[in-house]
JSON list of C-alpha atoms in Angstrom, two decimals:
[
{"chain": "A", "resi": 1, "resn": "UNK", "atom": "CA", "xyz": [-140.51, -62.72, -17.58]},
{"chain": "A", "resi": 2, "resn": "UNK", "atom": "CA", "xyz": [-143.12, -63.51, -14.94]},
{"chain": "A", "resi": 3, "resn": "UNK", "atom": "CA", "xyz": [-145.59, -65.01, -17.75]},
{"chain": "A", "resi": 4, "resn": "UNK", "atom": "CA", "xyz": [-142.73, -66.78, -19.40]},
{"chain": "A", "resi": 5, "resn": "UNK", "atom": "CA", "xyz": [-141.89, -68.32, -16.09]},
{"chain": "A", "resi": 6, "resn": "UNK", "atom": "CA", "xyz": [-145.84, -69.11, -15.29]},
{"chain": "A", "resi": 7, "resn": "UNK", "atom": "CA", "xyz": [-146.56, -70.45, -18.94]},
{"chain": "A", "resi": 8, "resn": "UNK", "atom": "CA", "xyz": [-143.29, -72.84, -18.33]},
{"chain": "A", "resi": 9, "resn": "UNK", "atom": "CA", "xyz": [-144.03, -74.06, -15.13]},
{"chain": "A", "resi": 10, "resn": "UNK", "atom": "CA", "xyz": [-147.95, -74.45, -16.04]},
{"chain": "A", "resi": 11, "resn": "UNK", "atom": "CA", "xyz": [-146.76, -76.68, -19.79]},
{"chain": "A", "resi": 12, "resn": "UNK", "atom": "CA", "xyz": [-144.61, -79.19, -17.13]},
{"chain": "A", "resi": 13, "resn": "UNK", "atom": "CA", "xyz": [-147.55, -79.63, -14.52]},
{"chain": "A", "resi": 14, "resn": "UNK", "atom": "CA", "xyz": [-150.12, -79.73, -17.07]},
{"chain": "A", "resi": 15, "resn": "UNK", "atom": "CA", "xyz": [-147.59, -83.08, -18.69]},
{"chain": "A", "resi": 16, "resn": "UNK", "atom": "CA", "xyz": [-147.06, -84.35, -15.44]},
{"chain": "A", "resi": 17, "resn": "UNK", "atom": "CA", "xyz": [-150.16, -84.47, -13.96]},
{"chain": "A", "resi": 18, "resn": "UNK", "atom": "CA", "xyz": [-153.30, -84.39, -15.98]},
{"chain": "A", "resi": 19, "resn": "UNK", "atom": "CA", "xyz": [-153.98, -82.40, -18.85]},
{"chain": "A", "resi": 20, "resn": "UNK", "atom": "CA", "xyz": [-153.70, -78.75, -20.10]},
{"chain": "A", "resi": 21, "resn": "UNK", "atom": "CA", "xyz": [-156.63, -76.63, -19.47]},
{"chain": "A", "resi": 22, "resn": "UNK", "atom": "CA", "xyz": [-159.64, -76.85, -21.76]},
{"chain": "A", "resi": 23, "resn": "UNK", "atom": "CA", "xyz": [-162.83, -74.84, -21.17]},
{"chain": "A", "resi": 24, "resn": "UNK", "atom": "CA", "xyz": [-166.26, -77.18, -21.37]},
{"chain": "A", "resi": 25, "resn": "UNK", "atom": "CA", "xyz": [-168.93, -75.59, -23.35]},
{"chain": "A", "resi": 26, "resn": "UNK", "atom": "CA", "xyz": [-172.60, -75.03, -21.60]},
{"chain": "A", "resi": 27, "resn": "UNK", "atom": "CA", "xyz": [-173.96, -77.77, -23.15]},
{"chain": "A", "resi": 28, "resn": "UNK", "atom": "CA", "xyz": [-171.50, -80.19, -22.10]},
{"chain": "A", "resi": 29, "resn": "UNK", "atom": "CA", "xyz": [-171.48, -78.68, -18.54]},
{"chain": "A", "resi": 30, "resn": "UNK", "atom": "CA", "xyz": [-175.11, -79.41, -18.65]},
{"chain": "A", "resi": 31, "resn": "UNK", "atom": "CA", "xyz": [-175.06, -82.91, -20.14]},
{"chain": "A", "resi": 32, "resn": "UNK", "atom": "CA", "xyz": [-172.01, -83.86, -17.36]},
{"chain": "A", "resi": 33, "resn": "UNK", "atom": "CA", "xyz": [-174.65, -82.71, -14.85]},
{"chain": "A", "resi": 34, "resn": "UNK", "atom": "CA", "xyz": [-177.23, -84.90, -16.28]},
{"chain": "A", "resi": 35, "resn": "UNK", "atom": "CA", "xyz": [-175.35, -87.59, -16.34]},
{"chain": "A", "resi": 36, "resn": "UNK", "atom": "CA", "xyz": [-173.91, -87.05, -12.38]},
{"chain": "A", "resi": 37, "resn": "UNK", "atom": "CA", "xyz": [-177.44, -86.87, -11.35]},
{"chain": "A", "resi": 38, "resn": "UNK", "atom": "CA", "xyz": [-176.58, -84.95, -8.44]},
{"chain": "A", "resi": 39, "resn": "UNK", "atom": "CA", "xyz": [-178.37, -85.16, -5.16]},
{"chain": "A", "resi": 40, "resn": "UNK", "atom": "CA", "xyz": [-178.67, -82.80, -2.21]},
{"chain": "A", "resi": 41, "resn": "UNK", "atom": "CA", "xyz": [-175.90, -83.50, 0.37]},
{"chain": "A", "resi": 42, "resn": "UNK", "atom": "CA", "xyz": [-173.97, -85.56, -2.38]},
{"chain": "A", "resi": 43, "resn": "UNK", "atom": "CA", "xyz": [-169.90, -85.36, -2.18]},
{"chain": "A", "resi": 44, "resn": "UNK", "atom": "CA", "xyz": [-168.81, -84.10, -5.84]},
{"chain": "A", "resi": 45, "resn": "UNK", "atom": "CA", "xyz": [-165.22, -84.22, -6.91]},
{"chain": "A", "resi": 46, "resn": "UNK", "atom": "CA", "xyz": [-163.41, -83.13, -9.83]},
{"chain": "A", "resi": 47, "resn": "UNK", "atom": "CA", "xyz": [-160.15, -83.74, -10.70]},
{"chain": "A", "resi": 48, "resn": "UNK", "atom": "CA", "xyz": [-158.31, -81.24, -12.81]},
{"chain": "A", "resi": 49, "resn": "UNK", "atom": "CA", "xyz": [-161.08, -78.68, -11.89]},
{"chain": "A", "resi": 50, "resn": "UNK", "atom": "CA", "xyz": [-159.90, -75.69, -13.96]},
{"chain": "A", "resi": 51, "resn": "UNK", "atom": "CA", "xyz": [-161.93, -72.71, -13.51]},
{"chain": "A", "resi": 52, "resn": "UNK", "atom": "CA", "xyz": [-164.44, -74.62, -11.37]},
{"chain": "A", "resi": 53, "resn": "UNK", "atom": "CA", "xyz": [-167.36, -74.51, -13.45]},
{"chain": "A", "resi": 54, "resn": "UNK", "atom": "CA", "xyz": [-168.04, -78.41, -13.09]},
{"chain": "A", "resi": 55, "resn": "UNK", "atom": "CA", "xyz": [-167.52, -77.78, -8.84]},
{"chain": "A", "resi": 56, "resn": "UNK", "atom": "CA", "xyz": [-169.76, -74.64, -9.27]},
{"chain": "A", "resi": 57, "resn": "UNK", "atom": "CA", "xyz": [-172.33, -76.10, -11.37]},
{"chain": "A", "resi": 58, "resn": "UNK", "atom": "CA", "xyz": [-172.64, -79.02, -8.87]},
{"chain": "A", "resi": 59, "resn": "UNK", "atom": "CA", "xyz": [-172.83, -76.96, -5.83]},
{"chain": "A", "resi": 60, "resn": "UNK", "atom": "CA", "xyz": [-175.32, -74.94, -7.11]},
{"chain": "A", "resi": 61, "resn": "UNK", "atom": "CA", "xyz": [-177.49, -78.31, -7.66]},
{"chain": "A", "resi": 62, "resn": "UNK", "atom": "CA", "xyz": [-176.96, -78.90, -3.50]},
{"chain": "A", "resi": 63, "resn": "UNK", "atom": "CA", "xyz": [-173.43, -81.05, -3.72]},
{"chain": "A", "resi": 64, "resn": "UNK", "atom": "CA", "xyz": [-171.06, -80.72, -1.60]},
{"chain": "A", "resi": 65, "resn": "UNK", "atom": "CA", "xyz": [-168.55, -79.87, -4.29]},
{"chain": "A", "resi": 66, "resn": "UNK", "atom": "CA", "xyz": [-164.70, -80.13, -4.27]},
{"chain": "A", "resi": 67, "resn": "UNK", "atom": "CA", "xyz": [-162.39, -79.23, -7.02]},
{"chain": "A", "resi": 68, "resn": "UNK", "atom": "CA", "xyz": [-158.73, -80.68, -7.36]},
{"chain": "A", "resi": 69, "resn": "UNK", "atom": "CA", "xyz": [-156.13, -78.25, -9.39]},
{"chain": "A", "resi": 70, "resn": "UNK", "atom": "CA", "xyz": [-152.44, -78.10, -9.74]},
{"chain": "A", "resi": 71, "resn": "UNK", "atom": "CA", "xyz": [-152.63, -74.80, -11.16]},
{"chain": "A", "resi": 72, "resn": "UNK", "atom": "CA", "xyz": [-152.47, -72.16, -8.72]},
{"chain": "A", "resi": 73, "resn": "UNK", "atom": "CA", "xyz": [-153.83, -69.19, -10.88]},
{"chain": "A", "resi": 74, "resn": "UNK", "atom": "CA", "xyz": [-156.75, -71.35, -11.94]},
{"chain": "A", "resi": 75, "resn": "UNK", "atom": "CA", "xyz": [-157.00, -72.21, -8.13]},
{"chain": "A", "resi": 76, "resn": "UNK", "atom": "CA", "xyz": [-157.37, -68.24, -7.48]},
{"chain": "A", "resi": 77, "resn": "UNK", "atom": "CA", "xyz": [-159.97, -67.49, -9.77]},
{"chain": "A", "resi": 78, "resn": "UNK", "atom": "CA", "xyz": [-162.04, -70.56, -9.08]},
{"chain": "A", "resi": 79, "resn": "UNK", "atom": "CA", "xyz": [-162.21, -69.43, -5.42]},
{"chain": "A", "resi": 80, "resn": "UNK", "atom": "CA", "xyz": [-162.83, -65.92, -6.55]},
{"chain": "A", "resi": 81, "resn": "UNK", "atom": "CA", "xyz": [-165.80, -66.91, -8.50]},
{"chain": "A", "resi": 82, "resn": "UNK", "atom": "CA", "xyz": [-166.75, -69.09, -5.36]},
{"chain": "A", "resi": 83, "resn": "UNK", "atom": "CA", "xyz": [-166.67, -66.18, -2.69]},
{"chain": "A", "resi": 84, "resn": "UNK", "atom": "CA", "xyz": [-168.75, -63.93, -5.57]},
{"chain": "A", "resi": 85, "resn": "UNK", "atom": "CA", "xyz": [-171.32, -66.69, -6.10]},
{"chain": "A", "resi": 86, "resn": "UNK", "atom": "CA", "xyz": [-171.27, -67.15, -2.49]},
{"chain": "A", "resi": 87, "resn": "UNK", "atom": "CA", "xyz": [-171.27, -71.07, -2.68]},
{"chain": "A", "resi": 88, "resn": "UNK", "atom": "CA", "xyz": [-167.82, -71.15, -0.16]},
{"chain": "A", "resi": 89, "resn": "UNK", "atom": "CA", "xyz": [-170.37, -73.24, 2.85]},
{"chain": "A", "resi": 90, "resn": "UNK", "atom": "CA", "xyz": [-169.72, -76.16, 0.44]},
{"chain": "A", "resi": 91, "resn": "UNK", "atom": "CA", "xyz": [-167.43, -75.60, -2.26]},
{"chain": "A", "resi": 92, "resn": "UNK", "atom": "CA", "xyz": [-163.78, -76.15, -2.27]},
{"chain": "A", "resi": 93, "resn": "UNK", "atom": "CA", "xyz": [-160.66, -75.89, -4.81]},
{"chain": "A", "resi": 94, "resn": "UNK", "atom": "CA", "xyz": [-158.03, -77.97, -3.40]},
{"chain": "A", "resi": 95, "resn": "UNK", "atom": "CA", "xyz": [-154.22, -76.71, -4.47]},
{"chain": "A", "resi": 96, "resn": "UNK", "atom": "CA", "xyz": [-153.08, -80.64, -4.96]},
{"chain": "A", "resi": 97, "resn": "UNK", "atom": "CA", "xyz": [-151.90, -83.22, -6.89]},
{"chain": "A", "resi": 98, "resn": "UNK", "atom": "CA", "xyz": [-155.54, -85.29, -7.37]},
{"chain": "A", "resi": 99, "resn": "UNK", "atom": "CA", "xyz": [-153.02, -88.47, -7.52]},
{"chain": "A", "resi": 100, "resn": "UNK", "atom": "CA", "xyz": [-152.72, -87.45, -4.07]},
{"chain": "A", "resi": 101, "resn": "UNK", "atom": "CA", "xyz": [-156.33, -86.59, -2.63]},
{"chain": "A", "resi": 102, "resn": "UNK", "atom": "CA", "xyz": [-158.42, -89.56, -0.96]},
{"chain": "A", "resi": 103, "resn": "UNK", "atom": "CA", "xyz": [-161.51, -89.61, -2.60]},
{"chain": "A", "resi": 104, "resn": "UNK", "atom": "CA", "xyz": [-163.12, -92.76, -0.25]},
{"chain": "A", "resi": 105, "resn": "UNK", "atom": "CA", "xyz": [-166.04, -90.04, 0.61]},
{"chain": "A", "resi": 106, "resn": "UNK", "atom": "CA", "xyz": [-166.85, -89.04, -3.22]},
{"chain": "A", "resi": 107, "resn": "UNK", "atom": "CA", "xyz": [-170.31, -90.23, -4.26]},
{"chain": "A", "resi": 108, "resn": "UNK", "atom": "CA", "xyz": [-169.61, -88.90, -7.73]},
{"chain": "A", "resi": 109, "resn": "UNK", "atom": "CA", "xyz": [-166.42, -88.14, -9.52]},
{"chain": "A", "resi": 110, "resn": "UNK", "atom": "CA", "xyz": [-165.52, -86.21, -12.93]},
{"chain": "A", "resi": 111, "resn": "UNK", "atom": "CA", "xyz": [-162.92, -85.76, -15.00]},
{"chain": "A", "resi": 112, "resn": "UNK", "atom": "CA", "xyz": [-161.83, -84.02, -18.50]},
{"chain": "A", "resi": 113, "resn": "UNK", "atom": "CA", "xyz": [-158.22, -85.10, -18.73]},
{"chain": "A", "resi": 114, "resn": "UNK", "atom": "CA", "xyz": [-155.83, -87.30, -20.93]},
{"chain": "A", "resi": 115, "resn": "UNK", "atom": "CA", "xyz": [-156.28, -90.69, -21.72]},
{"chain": "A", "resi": 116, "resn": "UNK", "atom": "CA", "xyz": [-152.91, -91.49, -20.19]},
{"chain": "A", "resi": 117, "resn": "UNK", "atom": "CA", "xyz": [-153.90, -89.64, -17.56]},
{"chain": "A", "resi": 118, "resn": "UNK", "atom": "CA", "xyz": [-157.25, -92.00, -17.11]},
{"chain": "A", "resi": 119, "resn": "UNK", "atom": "CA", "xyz": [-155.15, -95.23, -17.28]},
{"chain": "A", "resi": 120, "resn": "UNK", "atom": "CA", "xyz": [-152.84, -93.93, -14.77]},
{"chain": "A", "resi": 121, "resn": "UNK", "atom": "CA", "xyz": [-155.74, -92.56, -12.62]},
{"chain": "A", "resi": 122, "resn": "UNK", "atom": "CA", "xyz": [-157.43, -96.23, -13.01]},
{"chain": "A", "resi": 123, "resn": "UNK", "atom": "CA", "xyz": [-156.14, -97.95, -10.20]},
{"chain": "A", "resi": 124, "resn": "UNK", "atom": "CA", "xyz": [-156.73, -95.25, -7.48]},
{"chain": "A", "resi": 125, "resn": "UNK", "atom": "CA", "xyz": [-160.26, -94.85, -8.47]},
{"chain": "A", "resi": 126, "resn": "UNK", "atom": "CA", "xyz": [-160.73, -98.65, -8.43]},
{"chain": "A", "resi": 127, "resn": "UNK", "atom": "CA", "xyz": [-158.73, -98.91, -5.19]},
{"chain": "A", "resi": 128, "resn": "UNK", "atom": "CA", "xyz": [-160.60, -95.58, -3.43]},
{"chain": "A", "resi": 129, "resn": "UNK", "atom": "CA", "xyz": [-164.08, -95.60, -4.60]},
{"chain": "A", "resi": 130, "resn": "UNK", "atom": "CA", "xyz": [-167.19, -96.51, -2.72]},
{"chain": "A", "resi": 131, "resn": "UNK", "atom": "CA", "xyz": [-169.63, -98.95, -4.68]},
{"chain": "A", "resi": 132, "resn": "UNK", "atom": "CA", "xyz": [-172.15, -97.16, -6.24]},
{"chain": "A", "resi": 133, "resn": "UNK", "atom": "CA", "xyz": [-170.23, -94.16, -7.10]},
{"chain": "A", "resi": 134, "resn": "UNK", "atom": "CA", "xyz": [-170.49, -92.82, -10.27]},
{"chain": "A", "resi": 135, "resn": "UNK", "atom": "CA", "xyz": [-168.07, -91.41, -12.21]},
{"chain": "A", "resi": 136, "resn": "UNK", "atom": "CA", "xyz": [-168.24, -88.83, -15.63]},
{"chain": "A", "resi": 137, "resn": "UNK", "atom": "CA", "xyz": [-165.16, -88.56, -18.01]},
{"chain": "A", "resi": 138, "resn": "UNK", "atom": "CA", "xyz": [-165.25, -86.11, -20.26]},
{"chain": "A", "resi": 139, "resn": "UNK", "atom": "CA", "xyz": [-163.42, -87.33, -24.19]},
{"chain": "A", "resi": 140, "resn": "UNK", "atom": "CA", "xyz": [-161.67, -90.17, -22.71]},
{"chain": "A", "resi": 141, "resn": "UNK", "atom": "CA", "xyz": [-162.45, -93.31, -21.33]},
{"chain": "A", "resi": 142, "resn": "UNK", "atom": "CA", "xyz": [-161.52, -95.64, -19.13]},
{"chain": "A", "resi": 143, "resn": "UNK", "atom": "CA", "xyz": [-160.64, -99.05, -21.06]},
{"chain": "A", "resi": 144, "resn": "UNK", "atom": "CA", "xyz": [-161.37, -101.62, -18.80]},
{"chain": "A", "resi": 145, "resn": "UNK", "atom": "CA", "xyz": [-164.48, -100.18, -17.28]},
{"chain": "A", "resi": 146, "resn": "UNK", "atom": "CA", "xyz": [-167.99, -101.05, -19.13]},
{"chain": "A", "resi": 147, "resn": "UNK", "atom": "CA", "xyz": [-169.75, -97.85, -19.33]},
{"chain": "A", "resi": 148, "resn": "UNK", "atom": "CA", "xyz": [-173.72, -97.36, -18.57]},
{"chain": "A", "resi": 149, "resn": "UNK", "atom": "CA", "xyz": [-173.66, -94.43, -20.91]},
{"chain": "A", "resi": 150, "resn": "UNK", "atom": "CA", "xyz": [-171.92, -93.29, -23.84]},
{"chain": "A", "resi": 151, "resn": "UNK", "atom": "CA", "xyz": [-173.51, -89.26, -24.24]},
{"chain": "A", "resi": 152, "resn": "UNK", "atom": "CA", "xyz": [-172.63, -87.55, -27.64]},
{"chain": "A", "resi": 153, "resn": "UNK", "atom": "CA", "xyz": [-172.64, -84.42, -26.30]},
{"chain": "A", "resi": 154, "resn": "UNK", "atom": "CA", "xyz": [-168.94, -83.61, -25.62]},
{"chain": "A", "resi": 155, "resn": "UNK", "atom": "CA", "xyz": [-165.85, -81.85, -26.70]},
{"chain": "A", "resi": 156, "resn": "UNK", "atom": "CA", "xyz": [-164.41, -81.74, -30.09]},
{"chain": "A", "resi": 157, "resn": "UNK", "atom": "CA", "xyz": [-162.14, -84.28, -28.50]},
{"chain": "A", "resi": 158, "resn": "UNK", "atom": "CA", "xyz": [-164.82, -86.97, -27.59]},
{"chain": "A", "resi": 159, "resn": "UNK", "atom": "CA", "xyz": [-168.24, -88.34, -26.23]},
{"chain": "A", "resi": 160, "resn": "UNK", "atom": "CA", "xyz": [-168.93, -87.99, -22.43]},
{"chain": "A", "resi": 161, "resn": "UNK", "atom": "CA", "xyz": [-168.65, -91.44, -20.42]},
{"chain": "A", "resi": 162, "resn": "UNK", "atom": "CA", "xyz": [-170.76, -92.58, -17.41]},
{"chain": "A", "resi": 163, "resn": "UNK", "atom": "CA", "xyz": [-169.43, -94.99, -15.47]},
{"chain": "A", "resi": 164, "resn": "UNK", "atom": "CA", "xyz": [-170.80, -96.69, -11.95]},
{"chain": "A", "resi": 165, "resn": "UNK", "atom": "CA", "xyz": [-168.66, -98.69, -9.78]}
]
């Protein structure tokens, strides 16, 4: 019954407010990382963090690295593997709606989520982000945006988009 009731509730937030929950391979870790050109001190944030690997992989190249999830279960293990890799001075998994998280301080934003999800998301990111920032979305795009890199190396679903504003 519990899992039932988990795997329920999980299917409506996953429809309501992102995506469901698809692992990225290395490689596409690694090319997301490329393309975020991370810097030491840098503010990383991804929405829809899942099991943190994005947050982890860009704390562990000196960001300080916050992940946004819905999911609380995914929430839990993220922070487990945070507190086991040590990396809690500057790594974060935020229990919230990212429609709801002010990301004015982000110098570099990710995403792997829906493509209604990036039109919806759109606005906010135009509205909240600082010039310069630079944002990764992982299979889908963002329509109106001109990209400065279109990578291959994604998901079954799609190529990996870099985007500056």
């Amino acid at each position: 019954f519990l899992v039932y009731l988990y795997w329920n509730t999980y299917i409506r937030q996953s429809n309501k407010y992102g995506a469901p929950f698809v692992p990225l391979e290395v490689e596409v870790v690694e090319e997301v990382m490329r393309l975020a050109n991370i810097k030491q001190g840098e503010v990383f944030y991804e929405l829809g963090s899942g099991d943190g690997r994005l947050v982890i992989a860009a704390a562990l190249r000196g960001a300080k690295s916050f992940g946004v999830e819905i999911d609380i279960l995914r929430v839990l293990y993220s922070r487990a593997w945070i507190i086991l890799l040590r990396l809690q001075k500057n790594t974060h998994i935020l229990h919230k709606n990212f429609f709801n998280v002010d990301l004015k301080k982000a110098d570099v934003v990710c995403l792997y989520l829906l493509q209604e999800t990036n039109d919806a998301l759109e606005k906010k990111l135009e509205k909240e982000l600082k010039k310069g920032c630079r944002v990764i979305s992982v299979a889908f795009n963002f329509p109106h945006w001109k990209p400065k890199e279109v990578s291959p190396i994604g998901p079954i679903y799609g190529p990996t988009y870099y985007y500056e504003r």
